[in-house]
Short mmCIF file of C-alpha atoms in Angstrom, two decimals:
data_model
loop_
_atom_site.label_atom_id
_atom_site.label_comp_id
_atom_site.label_asym_id
_atom_site.label_seq_id
_atom_site.Cartn_x
_atom_site.Cartn_y
_atom_site.Cartn_z
CA UNK V 2 -75.63 119.56 -16.21
CA UNK V 3 -74.31 117.15 -13.69
CA UNK V 4 -76.59 114.29 -12.73
CA UNK V 5 -76.39 111.73 -10.03
CA UNK V 6 -75.78 108.18 -11.22
CA UNK V 7 -78.33 105.61 -10.20
CA UNK V 8 -78.11 101.87 -10.55
CA UNK V 9 -79.55 99.73 -11.73
CA UNK V 10 -81.28 101.65 -14.51
CA UNK V 11 -84.13 99.16 -14.47
CA UNK V 12 -85.25 96.20 -12.41
CA UNK V 13 -87.67 93.40 -13.16
CA UNK V 14 -88.71 91.56 -10.03
CA UNK V 15 -91.46 89.32 -8.78
CA UNK V 16 -93.98 90.44 -6.19
CA UNK V 17 -92.70 89.79 -2.69
CA UNK V 18 -89.03 90.22 -3.54
CA UNK V 19 -86.84 92.81 -1.85
CA UNK V 20 -85.37 95.63 -3.94
CA UNK V 21 -82.09 97.53 -3.57
CA UNK V 22 -80.93 100.51 -5.57
CA UNK V 23 -78.27 103.13 -5.11
CA UNK V 24 -77.24 106.60 -6.11
CA UNK V 25 -73.67 107.84 -6.42
CA UNK V 26 -71.96 111.14 -7.04
CA UNK V 27 -68.44 112.40 -7.49
CA UNK V 28 -69.30 115.29 -5.15
CA UNK V 29 -70.22 115.33 -1.49
CA UNK V 30 -73.85 116.00 -0.65
CA UNK V 31 -75.25 117.12 2.69
CA UNK V 32 -78.79 116.00 1.94
CA UNK V 33 -80.22 113.09 0.00
CA UNK V 34 -83.82 112.87 -1.16
CA UNK V 35 -85.62 109.90 -2.67
CA UNK V 36 -88.62 110.39 -4.94
CA UNK V 37 -90.99 107.98 -6.70
CA UNK V 38 -92.73 108.80 -9.97
CA UNK V 39 -95.68 106.82 -11.27
CA UNK V 40 -96.76 106.97 -14.92
CA UNK V 41 -98.45 110.25 -15.78
CA UNK V 42 -97.75 111.80 -12.40
CA UNK V 43 -95.20 114.06 -10.78
CA UNK V 44 -92.45 112.79 -8.48
CA UNK V 45 -93.52 112.20 -4.88
CA UNK V 46 -91.08 112.65 -2.01
CA UNK V 47 -90.52 109.37 -0.14
CA UNK V 48 -87.62 109.93 2.24
CA UNK V 49 -85.25 112.75 3.15
CA UNK V 50 -81.79 112.14 4.71
CA UNK V 51 -79.72 114.86 6.36
CA UNK V 52 -76.78 113.20 8.10
CA UNK V 53 -74.00 110.85 6.98
CA UNK V 54 -74.78 107.32 8.14
CA UNK V 55 -78.45 108.12 8.75
CA UNK V 56 -80.90 105.29 8.20
CA UNK V 57 -84.56 106.29 7.75
CA UNK V 58 -87.63 104.18 7.08
CA UNK V 59 -91.01 104.95 5.58
CA UNK V 60 -93.13 101.81 5.78
CA UNK V 61 -91.45 99.12 3.69
CA UNK V 62 -88.93 101.63 2.36
CA UNK V 63 -85.57 102.21 4.02
CA UNK V 64 -82.97 104.67 2.82
CA UNK V 65 -79.42 105.28 4.00
CA UNK V 66 -77.10 108.26 3.70
CA UNK V 67 -73.70 106.84 2.79
CA UNK V 68 -70.78 107.39 5.15
CA UNK V 69 -68.67 108.95 2.39
CA UNK V 70 -71.53 111.43 1.70
CA UNK V 71 -71.16 110.58 -1.98
CA UNK V 72 -73.83 107.91 -2.10
CA UNK V 73 -77.22 106.84 -0.85
CA UNK V 74 -79.20 103.61 -0.92
CA UNK V 75 -82.89 102.75 -1.08
CA UNK V 76 -84.33 99.40 -0.16
CA UNK V 77 -87.90 98.19 -0.59
CA UNK V 78 -88.93 95.09 1.30
CA UNK V 79 -91.58 92.61 0.17
CA UNK V 80 -92.47 94.48 -3.02
CA UNK V 81 -96.10 94.86 -4.05
CA UNK V 82 -97.63 95.89 -7.40
CA UNK V 83 -98.09 99.52 -6.35
CA UNK V 84 -94.30 99.86 -5.95
CA UNK V 85 -94.02 100.05 -9.74
CA UNK V 86 -92.59 103.32 -10.94
CA UNK V 87 -89.36 105.24 -11.38
CA UNK V 88 -87.31 106.03 -8.30
CA UNK V 89 -85.14 109.14 -8.33
CA UNK V 90 -82.51 110.29 -5.90
CA UNK V 91 -81.81 114.01 -5.56
CA UNK V 92 -79.41 116.22 -3.71
CA UNK V 93 -78.81 119.96 -3.38
CA UNK V 94 -75.85 121.29 -5.31
CA UNK V 95 -74.37 124.71 -4.82
CA UNK V 96 -74.77 126.64 -8.05
CA UNK V 97 -72.56 129.22 -9.71
CA UNK V 98 -74.47 131.94 -7.89
CA UNK V 99 -73.90 130.39 -4.48
CA UNK V 100 -77.41 129.13 -3.91
CA UNK V 101 -78.49 125.51 -3.83
CA UNK V 102 -80.46 123.73 -6.50
CA UNK V 103 -81.56 120.12 -6.58
CA UNK V 104 -79.69 117.74 -8.85
CA UNK V 105 -81.65 114.63 -9.81
CA UNK V 106 -80.45 111.14 -10.49
CA UNK V 107 -81.05 109.32 -13.75
CA UNK V 108 -83.72 107.11 -12.18
CA UNK V 109 -84.29 103.40 -11.53
CA UNK V 110 -87.35 101.96 -13.25
CA UNK V 111 -89.00 99.21 -11.20
CA UNK V 112 -91.25 96.69 -12.90
CA UNK V 113 -93.01 93.85 -11.11
CA UNK V 114 -93.51 90.67 -13.07
CA UNK V 115 -96.82 88.95 -12.36
CA UNK Q 14 -107.78 120.94 -1.72
CA UNK Q 15 -104.38 122.09 -0.58
CA UNK Q 16 -101.41 121.27 -2.76
CA UNK Q 17 -99.84 122.17 -6.05
CA UNK Q 18 -101.77 122.17 -9.30
CA UNK Q 19 -100.81 122.67 -12.92
CA UNK Q 20 -102.88 123.63 -15.92
CA UNK Q 21 -103.45 122.61 -18.55
CA UNK Q 22 -102.53 118.95 -18.09
CA UNK Q 23 -102.18 118.46 -21.85
CA UNK Q 24 -101.47 121.01 -24.56
CA UNK Q 25 -100.82 120.80 -28.28
CA UNK Q 26 -99.57 123.92 -29.99
CA UNK Q 27 -97.89 124.95 -33.21
CA UNK Q 28 -94.34 126.12 -33.73
CA UNK Q 29 -94.00 129.84 -33.16
CA UNK Q 30 -97.00 130.26 -30.90
CA UNK Q 31 -96.80 131.62 -27.37
CA UNK Q 32 -97.85 129.19 -24.66
CA UNK Q 33 -98.26 129.75 -20.93
CA UNK Q 34 -98.26 126.94 -18.42
CA UNK Q 35 -99.80 127.69 -15.05
CA UNK Q 36 -98.72 126.56 -11.61
CA UNK Q 37 -100.55 127.25 -8.35
CA UNK Q 38 -99.68 126.18 -4.81
CA UNK Q 39 -101.69 126.60 -1.63
CA UNK Q 40 -98.93 125.95 0.93
CA UNK Q 41 -97.51 129.50 0.82
CA UNK Q 42 -94.11 127.99 0.04
CA UNK Q 43 -91.41 130.55 -0.67
CA UNK Q 44 -89.69 128.62 -3.45
CA UNK Q 45 -91.20 127.50 -6.74
CA UNK Q 46 -89.54 125.69 -9.61
CA UNK Q 47 -90.12 124.68 -13.21
CA UNK Q 48 -88.56 121.50 -14.60
CA UNK Q 49 -88.80 119.71 -17.89
CA UNK Q 50 -88.52 115.95 -18.13
CA UNK Q 51 -87.28 114.27 -21.30
CA UNK Q 52 -86.16 110.73 -22.00
CA UNK Q 53 -82.43 110.47 -21.56
CA UNK Q 54 -82.15 113.75 -19.65
CA UNK Q 55 -84.16 113.22 -16.51
CA UNK Q 56 -85.44 116.30 -14.71
CA UNK Q 57 -83.81 119.57 -15.72
CA UNK Q 58 -84.40 122.87 -13.98
CA UNK Q 59 -85.66 125.69 -16.22
CA UNK Q 60 -86.26 128.54 -13.76
CA UNK Q 61 -86.89 128.95 -10.10
CA UNK Q 62 -88.13 131.63 -7.75
CA UNK Q 63 -87.11 132.23 -4.15
CA UNK Q 64 -90.04 134.60 -3.44
CA UNK Q 65 -92.48 136.89 -5.21
CA UNK Q 66 -90.64 139.03 -7.78
CA UNK Q 67 -87.40 137.06 -7.34
CA UNK Q 68 -86.54 134.61 -10.12
CA UNK Q 69 -83.36 132.98 -11.39
CA UNK Q 70 -82.29 130.83 -14.29
CA UNK Q 71 -81.80 127.12 -14.01
CA UNK Q 72 -80.00 124.71 -16.28
CA UNK Q 73 -82.06 125.18 -19.46
CA UNK Q 74 -83.72 128.65 -19.43
CA UNK Q 75 -83.43 129.60 -23.12
CA UNK Q 76 -86.79 130.15 -24.80
CA UNK Q 77 -88.70 130.43 -21.53
CA UNK Q 78 -89.93 133.36 -19.46
CA UNK Q 79 -91.26 133.31 -15.90
CA UNK Q 80 -92.87 135.76 -13.55
CA UNK Q 81 -94.00 135.63 -9.96
CA UNK Q 82 -96.19 138.52 -8.93
CA UNK Q 83 -97.94 136.46 -6.24
CA UNK Q 84 -96.43 133.87 -3.91
CA UNK Q 85 -98.90 131.18 -4.95
CA UNK Q 86 -98.54 131.43 -8.74
CA UNK Q 87 -95.56 130.80 -10.98
CA UNK Q 88 -96.48 130.79 -14.69
CA UNK Q 89 -94.03 129.59 -17.34
CA UNK Q 90 -94.27 131.12 -20.82
CA UNK Q 91 -92.79 129.78 -24.03
CA UNK Q 92 -92.50 132.95 -26.07
CA UNK Q 93 -92.23 131.24 -29.46
CA UNK Q 94 -92.63 127.49 -29.10
CA UNK Q 95 -90.22 125.17 -30.89
CA UNK Q 96 -90.40 121.42 -31.45
CA UNK Q 97 -87.48 120.94 -29.07
CA UNK Q 98 -89.73 122.26 -26.30
CA UNK Q 99 -92.01 119.25 -26.62
CA UNK Q 100 -91.72 117.76 -23.15
CA UNK Q 101 -93.42 117.10 -19.85
CA UNK Q 102 -93.21 120.14 -17.60
CA UNK Q 103 -93.33 119.89 -13.81
CA UNK Q 104 -93.81 122.65 -11.33
CA UNK Q 105 -92.59 122.19 -7.76
CA UNK Q 106 -92.61 124.19 -4.56
CA UNK Q 107 -90.77 124.07 -1.27
CA UNK Q 108 -90.19 126.06 1.86
CA UNK Q 109 -86.46 125.58 1.42
CA UNK Q 110 -84.58 124.43 -1.63
CA UNK Q 111 -84.35 120.84 -0.53
CA UNK Q 112 -87.67 119.07 0.00
CA UNK Q 113 -89.56 119.95 -3.13
CA UNK Q 114 -93.15 118.91 -3.79
CA UNK Q 115 -94.18 118.38 -7.40
CA UNK Q 116 -97.33 119.05 -9.36
CA UNK Q 117 -98.91 116.46 -11.69
CA UNK Q 118 -97.22 117.83 -14.80
CA UNK Q 119 -98.21 119.33 -18.15
CA UNK Q 120 -97.56 117.32 -21.29
CA UNK Q 121 -96.77 119.79 -24.07
CA UNK Q 122 -96.53 118.85 -27.73
CA UNK Q 123 -95.27 121.40 -30.26
CA UNK Q 124 -96.11 120.48 -33.86
#
């Protein structure tokens, strides 16, 4: 099935650095969700975006709904060790039967180098 | 505690056996979902349910059966497990389709 494309696929950064990642699609989305998954756990919802151009923060995390509605961005400021994990974007996609299902991105794996 | 739980957390079974994975949520969410997560494929939807007794196929439903007799429970059954069903399975729930909340996952190995 169709997946959203995330970049970069992986990041290796030092503690304290800022992080930027993005998610793109060939289709328009009317909602963007950002999740974080830590090893051995399920994805946890970080931020939800509902309007083109919207900028929403959750602590050190800031996410933006792209103006074209085909992309979204997630920034993490002053990274700390607990930021390690895989970050997924997700958006609802209308299915064959007319109802919406979430499509997930391929993920960005964040590693912090000591 | 309120939330979404899955059991078992780990399961090893043999090819051909029937396996049921359990999912329970205490939020009274209408929607519940089953995903599998595999390297190179990300999260793929197996089945979902919009309410008790209403279920629908997702992207990869073959080999799986679901039921939802009660709002809070959404079991996933592998009728005859195959090695290709070795995966990590996540249950999720939501009030609408969009903001889904995930359980901790079940790691299933089929030998």
